[in-house]
XYZ file of C-alpha atoms in Angstrom:
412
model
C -64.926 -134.441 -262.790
C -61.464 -135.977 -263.070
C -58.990 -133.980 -260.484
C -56.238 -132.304 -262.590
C -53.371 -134.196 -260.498
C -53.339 -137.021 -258.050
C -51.844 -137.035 -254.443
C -50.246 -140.464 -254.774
C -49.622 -140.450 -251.141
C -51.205 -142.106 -248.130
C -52.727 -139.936 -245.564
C -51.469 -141.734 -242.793
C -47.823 -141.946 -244.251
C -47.973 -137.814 -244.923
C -49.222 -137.943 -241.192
C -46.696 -140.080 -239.968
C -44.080 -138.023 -241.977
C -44.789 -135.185 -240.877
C -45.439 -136.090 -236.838
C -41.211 -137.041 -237.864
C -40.582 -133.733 -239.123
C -41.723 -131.788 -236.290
C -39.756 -133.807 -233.559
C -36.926 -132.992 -235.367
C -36.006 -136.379 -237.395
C -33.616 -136.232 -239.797
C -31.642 -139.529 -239.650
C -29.186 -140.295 -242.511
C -30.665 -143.548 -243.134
C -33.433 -143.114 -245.439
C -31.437 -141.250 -247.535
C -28.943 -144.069 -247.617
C -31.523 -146.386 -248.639
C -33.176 -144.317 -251.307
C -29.996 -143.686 -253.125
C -29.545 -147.497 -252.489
C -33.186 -147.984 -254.507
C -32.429 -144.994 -256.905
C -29.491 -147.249 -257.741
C -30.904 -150.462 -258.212
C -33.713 -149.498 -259.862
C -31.731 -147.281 -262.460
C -29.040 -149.690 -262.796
C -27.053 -146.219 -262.377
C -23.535 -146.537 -260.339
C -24.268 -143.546 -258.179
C -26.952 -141.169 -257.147
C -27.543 -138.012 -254.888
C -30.138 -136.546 -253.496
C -31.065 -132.499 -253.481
C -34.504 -130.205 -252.881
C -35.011 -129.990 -256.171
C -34.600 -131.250 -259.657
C -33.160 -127.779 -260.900
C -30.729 -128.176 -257.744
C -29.503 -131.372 -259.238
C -29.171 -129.885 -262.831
C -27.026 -126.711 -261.837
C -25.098 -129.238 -260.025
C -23.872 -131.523 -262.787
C -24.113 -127.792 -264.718
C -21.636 -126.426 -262.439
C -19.325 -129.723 -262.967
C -19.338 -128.256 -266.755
C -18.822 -124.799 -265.878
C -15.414 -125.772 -263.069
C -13.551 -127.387 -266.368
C -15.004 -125.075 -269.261
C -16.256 -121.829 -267.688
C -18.466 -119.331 -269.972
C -18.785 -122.345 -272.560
C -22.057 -122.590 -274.343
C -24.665 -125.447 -273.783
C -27.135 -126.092 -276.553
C -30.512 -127.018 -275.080
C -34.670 -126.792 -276.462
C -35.943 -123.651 -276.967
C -39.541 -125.266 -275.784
C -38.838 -126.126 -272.033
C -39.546 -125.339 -268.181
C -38.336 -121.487 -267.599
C -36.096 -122.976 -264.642
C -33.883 -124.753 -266.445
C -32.185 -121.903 -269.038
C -32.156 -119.991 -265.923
C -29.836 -122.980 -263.886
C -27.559 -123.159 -266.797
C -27.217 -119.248 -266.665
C -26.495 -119.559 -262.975
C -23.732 -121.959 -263.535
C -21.821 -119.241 -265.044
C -22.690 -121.250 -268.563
C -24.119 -119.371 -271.915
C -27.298 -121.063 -273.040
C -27.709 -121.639 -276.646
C -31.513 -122.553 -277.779
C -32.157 -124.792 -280.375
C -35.604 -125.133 -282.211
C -37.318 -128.347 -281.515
C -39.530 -131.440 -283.560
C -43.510 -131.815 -282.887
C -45.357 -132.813 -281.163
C -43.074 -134.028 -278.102
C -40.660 -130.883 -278.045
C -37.588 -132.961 -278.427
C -34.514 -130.802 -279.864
C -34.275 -131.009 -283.384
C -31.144 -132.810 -284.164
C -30.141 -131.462 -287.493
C -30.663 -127.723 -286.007
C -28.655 -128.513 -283.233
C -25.496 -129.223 -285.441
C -26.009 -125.939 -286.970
C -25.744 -124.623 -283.513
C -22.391 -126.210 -282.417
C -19.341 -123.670 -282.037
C -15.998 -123.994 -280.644
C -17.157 -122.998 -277.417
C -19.923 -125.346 -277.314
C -19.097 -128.255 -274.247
C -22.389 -129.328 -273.021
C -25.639 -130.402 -275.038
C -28.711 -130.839 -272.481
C -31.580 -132.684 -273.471
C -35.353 -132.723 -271.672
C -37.287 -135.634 -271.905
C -40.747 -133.881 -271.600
C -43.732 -135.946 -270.377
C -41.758 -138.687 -269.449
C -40.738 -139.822 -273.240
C -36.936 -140.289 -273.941
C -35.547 -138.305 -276.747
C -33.540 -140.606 -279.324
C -30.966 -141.389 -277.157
C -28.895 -143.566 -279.230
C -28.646 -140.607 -281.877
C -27.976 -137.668 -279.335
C -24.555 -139.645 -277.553
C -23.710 -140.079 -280.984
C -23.881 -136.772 -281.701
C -22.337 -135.893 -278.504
C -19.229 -138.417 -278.595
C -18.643 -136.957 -282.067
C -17.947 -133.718 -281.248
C -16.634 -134.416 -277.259
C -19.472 -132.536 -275.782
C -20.844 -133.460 -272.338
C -24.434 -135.072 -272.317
C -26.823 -133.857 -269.851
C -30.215 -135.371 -269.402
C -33.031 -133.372 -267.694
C -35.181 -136.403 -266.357
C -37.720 -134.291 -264.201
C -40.685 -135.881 -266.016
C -39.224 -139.175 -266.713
C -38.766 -141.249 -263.529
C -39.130 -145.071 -265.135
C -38.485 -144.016 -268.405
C -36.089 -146.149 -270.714
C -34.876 -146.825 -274.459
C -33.161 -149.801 -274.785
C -33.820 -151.208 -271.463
C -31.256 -148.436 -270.283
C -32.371 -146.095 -268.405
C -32.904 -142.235 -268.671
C -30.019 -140.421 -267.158
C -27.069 -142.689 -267.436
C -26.505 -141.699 -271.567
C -24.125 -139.101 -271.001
C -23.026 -137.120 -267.676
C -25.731 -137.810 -265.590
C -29.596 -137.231 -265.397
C -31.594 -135.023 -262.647
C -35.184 -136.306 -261.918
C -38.038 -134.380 -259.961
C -39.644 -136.001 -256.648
C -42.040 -133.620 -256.304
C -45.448 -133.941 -255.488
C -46.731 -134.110 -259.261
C -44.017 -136.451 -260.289
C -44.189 -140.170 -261.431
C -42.038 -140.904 -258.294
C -42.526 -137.987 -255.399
C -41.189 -137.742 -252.007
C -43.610 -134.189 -251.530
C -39.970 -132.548 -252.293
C -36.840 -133.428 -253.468
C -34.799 -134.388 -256.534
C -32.062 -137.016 -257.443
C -29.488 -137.023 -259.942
C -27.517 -140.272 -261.102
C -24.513 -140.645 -262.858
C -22.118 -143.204 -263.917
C -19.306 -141.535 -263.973
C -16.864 -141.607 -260.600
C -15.547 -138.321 -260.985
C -18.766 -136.825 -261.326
C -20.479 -138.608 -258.433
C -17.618 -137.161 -256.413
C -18.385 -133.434 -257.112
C -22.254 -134.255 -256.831
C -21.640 -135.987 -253.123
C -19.656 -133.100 -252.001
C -22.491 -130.888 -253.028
C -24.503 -132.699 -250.662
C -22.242 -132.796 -247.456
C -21.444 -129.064 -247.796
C -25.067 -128.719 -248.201
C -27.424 -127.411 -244.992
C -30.814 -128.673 -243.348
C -34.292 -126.951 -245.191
C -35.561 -125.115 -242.422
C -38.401 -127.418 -240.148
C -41.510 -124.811 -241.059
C -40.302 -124.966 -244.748
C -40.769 -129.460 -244.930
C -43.987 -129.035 -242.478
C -45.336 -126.768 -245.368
C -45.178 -128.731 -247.878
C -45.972 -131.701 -246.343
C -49.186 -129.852 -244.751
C -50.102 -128.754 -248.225
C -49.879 -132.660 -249.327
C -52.188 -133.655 -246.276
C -54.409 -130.560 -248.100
C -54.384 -132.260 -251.560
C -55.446 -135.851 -250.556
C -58.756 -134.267 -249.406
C -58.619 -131.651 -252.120
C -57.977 -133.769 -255.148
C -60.643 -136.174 -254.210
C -63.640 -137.679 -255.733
C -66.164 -135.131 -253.922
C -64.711 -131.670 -253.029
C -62.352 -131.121 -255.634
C -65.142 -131.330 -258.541
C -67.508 -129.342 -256.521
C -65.480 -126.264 -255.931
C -63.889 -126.383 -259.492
C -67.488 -126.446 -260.932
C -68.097 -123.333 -258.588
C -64.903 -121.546 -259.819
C -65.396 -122.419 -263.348
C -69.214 -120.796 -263.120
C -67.777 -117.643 -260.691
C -65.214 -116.333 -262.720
C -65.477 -117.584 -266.198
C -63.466 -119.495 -269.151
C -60.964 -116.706 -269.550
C -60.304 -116.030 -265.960
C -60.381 -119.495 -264.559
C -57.492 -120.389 -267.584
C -55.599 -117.805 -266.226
C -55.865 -119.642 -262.587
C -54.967 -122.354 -263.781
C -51.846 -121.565 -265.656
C -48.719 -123.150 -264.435
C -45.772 -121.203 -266.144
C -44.441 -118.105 -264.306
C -45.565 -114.511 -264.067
C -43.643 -111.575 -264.023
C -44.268 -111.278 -260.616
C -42.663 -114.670 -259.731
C -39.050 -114.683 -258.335
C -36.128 -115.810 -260.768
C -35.358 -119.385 -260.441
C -32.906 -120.439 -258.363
C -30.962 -123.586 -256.612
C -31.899 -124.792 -253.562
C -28.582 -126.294 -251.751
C -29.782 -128.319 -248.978
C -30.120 -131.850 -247.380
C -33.124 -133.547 -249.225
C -35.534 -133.926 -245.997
C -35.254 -137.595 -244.545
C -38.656 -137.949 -244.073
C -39.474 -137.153 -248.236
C -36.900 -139.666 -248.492
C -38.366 -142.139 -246.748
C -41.608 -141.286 -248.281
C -40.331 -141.451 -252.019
C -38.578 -144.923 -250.769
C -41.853 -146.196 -249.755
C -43.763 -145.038 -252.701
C -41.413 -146.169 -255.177
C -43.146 -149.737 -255.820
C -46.312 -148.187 -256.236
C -44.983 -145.787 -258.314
C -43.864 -148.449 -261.092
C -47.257 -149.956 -260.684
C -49.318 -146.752 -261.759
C -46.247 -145.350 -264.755
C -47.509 -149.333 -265.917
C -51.411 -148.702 -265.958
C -50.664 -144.554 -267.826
C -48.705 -146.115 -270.485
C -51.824 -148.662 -271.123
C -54.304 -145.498 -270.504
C -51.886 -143.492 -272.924
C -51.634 -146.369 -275.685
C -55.233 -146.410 -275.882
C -56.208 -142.541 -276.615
C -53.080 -142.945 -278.755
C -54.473 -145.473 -281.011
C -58.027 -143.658 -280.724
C -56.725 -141.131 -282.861
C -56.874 -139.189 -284.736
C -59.041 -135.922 -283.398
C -60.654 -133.737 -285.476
C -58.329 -130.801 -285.181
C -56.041 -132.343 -282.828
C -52.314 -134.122 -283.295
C -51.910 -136.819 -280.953
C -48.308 -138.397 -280.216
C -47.348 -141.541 -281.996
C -46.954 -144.608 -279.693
C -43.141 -145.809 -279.605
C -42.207 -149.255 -278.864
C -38.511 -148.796 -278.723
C -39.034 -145.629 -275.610
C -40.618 -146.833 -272.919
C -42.135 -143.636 -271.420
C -43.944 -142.703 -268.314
C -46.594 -140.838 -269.586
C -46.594 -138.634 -266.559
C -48.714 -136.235 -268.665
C -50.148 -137.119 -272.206
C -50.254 -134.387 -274.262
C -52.710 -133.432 -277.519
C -51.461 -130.757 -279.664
C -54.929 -128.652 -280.873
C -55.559 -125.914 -283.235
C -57.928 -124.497 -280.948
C -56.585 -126.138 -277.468
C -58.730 -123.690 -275.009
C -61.968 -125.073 -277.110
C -60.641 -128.526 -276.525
C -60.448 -127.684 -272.780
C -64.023 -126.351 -272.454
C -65.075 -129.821 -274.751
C -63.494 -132.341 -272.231
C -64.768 -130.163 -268.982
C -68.176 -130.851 -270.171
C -67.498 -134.287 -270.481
C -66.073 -134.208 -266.922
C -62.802 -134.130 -267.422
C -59.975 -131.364 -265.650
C -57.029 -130.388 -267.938
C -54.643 -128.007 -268.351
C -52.632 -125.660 -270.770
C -49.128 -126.301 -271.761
C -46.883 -125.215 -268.645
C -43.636 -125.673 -270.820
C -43.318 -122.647 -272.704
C -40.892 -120.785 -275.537
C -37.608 -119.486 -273.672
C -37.315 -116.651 -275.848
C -40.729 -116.102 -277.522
C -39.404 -115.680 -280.726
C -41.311 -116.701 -283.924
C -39.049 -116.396 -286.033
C -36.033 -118.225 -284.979
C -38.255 -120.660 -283.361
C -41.383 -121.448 -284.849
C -41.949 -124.771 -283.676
C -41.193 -124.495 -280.077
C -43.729 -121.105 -279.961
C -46.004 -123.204 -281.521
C -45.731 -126.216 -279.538
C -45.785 -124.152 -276.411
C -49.376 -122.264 -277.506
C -51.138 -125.944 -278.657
C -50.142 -127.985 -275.548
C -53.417 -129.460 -273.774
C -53.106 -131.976 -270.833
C -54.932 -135.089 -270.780
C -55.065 -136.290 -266.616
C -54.594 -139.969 -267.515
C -53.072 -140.095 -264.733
C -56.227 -139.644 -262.859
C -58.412 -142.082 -264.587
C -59.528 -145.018 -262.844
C -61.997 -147.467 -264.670
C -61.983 -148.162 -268.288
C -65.498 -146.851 -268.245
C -63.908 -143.496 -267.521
C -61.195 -143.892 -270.098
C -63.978 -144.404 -272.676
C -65.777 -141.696 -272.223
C -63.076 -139.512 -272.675
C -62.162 -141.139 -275.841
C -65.577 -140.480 -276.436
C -65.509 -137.001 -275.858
C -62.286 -136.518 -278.092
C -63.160 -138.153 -280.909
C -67.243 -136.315 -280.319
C -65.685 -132.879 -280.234
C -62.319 -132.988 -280.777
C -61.415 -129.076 -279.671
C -60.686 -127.657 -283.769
C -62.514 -126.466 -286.417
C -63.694 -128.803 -289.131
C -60.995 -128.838 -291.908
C -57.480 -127.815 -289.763
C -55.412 -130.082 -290.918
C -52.428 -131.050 -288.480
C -49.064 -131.768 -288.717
C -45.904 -132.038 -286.664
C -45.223 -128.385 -286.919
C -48.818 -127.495 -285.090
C -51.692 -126.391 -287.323
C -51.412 -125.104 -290.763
């Protein structure tokens, strides 16, 4: 059984990080140097650090909101409940816009419809890693003197062009977190090319506080947990047991990764990124361009497998070099799919992107998209053998009913 996600981490790095933490370490310097490798890697002029990726967005957010307050940013309908809710919290109006199959990027035409005299800001997500068409969205953008601001959270390494994500526009935030091409445990960056901009986002972080101790050693802990968790032994053993106690229905709900009602609202997290998760997402960083290298080979080849019986896979793109963080099928019948590659031995998961506003009507695509989403862990794959067999498995059982025919809307 393939674990679902992959500590990328060292044991005795999380160790050593987190023996740091509780002496009390929190030296400037490996901050300095990871905005130093943020920088050269990016080929971006400037970058900052924060918690969070959502942190970094309402910053460069809030830049829009001090020179155009209450203005209206058009952004995907499909998308990660967080980020509506950081535009909304930088005092800004969000304004959905329906989105294109299967990769959930905003659909451009739609979005032109959308544009109103209030409109300053256009926000794109590049989902999974893949850029959106990046040459047409500045275009659009310069043409109508909106700000462009790239949500990178998935998309660490990610380029079209040879330029990379986040320096089209205003700036791009990217995600270090523990599930992340490039992780730290926590934290979140944001570059920008723009002077004035890195000013605001640099004052953010000095007026910005320590994360409480308990609150790093946490996560950091819970890290130390998942390099025993998501290994080759335990972590298929007890999922076999859960999958057998509880059932298909229940276990899906487990396993679902968008929020409840229960959860808290969304919210910023102004703080000093940790130095130690610094330090660690310095470290990792050359490994971390090693493995987005071998998922965009795994990727390319379930891409060109297809297609699925009952299931739309993505097209491969030479001119967007994506991560591939997660691959993603689209299926008519995506919990069937699920229960097809568990026998085969594989983990996945559901869609954790979802519909901002659940509605059909205005949004067809993006409720569709968000109900269809399965989760390949290429990630997690480590032989070709293994990669086989899970071709095997897709093109065996494929997850749909004879006869649904697919197309980039989601089944017909």
């Amino acid at each position: 059984m393939t674990p679902r996600d992959v500590v990328p981490l060292e044991r005795a790095a999380l160790l050593r990080a987190l023996a740091r933490c509780l002496a009390g370490d929190d030296r400037p310097e490996p901050r300095a140097a990871l905005r130093e490798s943020l920088t050269r890697e990016t080929g971006a002029k400037h970058a900052a650090l924060f918690p969070d990726a959502r942190t970094g967005l309402h910053a460069l957010l809030r830049w829009v909101g001090t020179r155009a307050p209450g203005s209206e940013v058009l952004l995907p309908d499909y998308n990660f409940f967080a980020v509506p809710a950081m535009v909304r919290r930088a005092a800004l109006r969000p304004v959905f816009v329906d989105v294109r199959g299967p990769h959930g990027e905003m659909d451009l035409d739609l979005a032109a419809r959308a544009v109103t005299p209030r409109t300053r800001a256009v926000m794109l997500g590049h989902f999974f890693g893949r850029p959106n068409d990046l040459h047409a969205w500045r275009a659009f953008a310069e043409a109508r003197g909106l700000w462009l601001v790239e949500d990178c959270a998935h998309a660490f390494g990610a380029s079209m062009a040879g330029r990379s994500v986040g320096r089209w526009g205003l700036g791009g935030a990217f995600s270090l977190s523990l599930t992340k091409g490039l992780t730290g445990v926590m934290g979140g960056a944001v570059i920008t090319d723009d002077d004035e901009v890195a000013a605001w986002l640099k004052a953010q972080e000095r007026e910005s506080p320590t994360l409480p101790r308990a609150e790093v050693a946490r996560s950091l802990l819970s890290a130390l947990g998942g390099t025993v968790m998501f290994g080759d032994t335990l972590y298929p053993l007890a999922l076999q047991h859960l999958q057998r106690a509880v059932g298909g229905d229940l276990y899906e709900t487990l396993m679902r990764e968008r929020p409840l009602a229960c959860d808290p609202p969304a919210v910023p997290t102004y703080a000093a990124m940790p130095s130690v998760c610094a330090e660690l997402a310095r470290s990792h960083l050359p490994r971390a361009l090693r493995d987005i290298d071998g998922q965009r080979a795994r990727a390319r080849a379930v891409i060109e497998a297809a297609p699925f019986r009952g299931v739309e896979a993505p097209t491969w793109e030479d001119d967007r070099r994506a991560t591939f963080v997660n691959l993603v099928l689209r299926a008519e019948d995506p919990r069937g799919l699920r229960a097809s590659l568990h026998r085969a031995g594989f983990d996945t998961r559901g869609d954790y992107l979802t519909s901002s506003t659940g509605d059909a009507t205005r949004f067809p695509v993006s409720v569709r998209l968000a109900a269809s989403g399965v989760y390949l862990p290429v990630r997690a794959i480590r032989s070709d053998e293994e990669l086989a067999r899970m071709i095997a498995a897709l093109r065996r059982e494929g997850g749909g009913r004879p006869g649904v025919r697919m197309n980039s809307m989601g089944p017909q």
